[in-house]
């Protein structure tokens, strides 16, 4: 019997890592649907935006580390995306919904930064690659969402977004390198990533730009 590349804790929704995986898909799917709402698209486009944002980063991660694409193996991920799209549609035109998008994005950055790193670790990737996969998992779907919605990409903003995913992934990898259990490591790292992004939203934190005047 062959040993699976993916730790069962990554696919079982009863475990912490499994819960983070489904939560990450759900919140990113909701941000995709909210981006469609901003442009007043129809329900089909809501679903498309939700799905591409929810599973986009994880799809690229799985292809790069050479494991089966997660949502192809488990239909529940697409179901979560469709449920998130329906929830946003039913929510209607609420004045606070786009502020909600930012906070959901913050949750997703922390959760999926950890998930991407954890899955790469389970596949045997080197620690630095695990960190990169964590950031890619957390950010790629948002990049595609912004491009489809005609919004500035998160990669071109000085506000803290990608850095939050990098923090979550790095903390998880470092804690696991010291043989700390995966559950406390995941919770701590995801919370730190969310906290960094939350601080940026609440107090305007941003990374310093390149010094000097633009030509």
Tab-separated table of C-alpha atoms in Angstrom, residues 5-6 8 32 34 44 46 67 73 76 88 102 108 123 148 177 182 210:
chain	number	residue	atom	x	y	z
A	5	UNK	CA	1.163	12.437	-0.552
A	6	UNK	CA	-1.366	14.441	1.412
A	8	UNK	CA	-5.411	13.039	5.890
A	32	UNK	CA	-15.064	36.767	-5.651
A	34	UNK	CA	-18.619	40.393	-3.800
A	44	UNK	CA	-23.823	32.831	-13.273
A	46	UNK	CA	-21.266	35.415	-9.377
A	67	UNK	CA	-0.359	16.296	-6.543
A	73	UNK	CA	-10.883	14.974	-6.127
A	76	UNK	CA	-17.425	19.749	-1.835
A	88	UNK	CA	-23.708	36.968	-1.340
A	102	UNK	CA	-11.778	43.267	2.877
A	108	UNK	CA	-8.495	33.995	3.726
A	123	UNK	CA	4.146	16.627	-0.424
A	148	UNK	CA	-11.552	39.859	-13.995
A	177	UNK	CA	10.660	22.890	11.843
A	182	UNK	CA	0.464	20.945	13.332
A	210	UNK	CA	11.350	52.471	-2.926
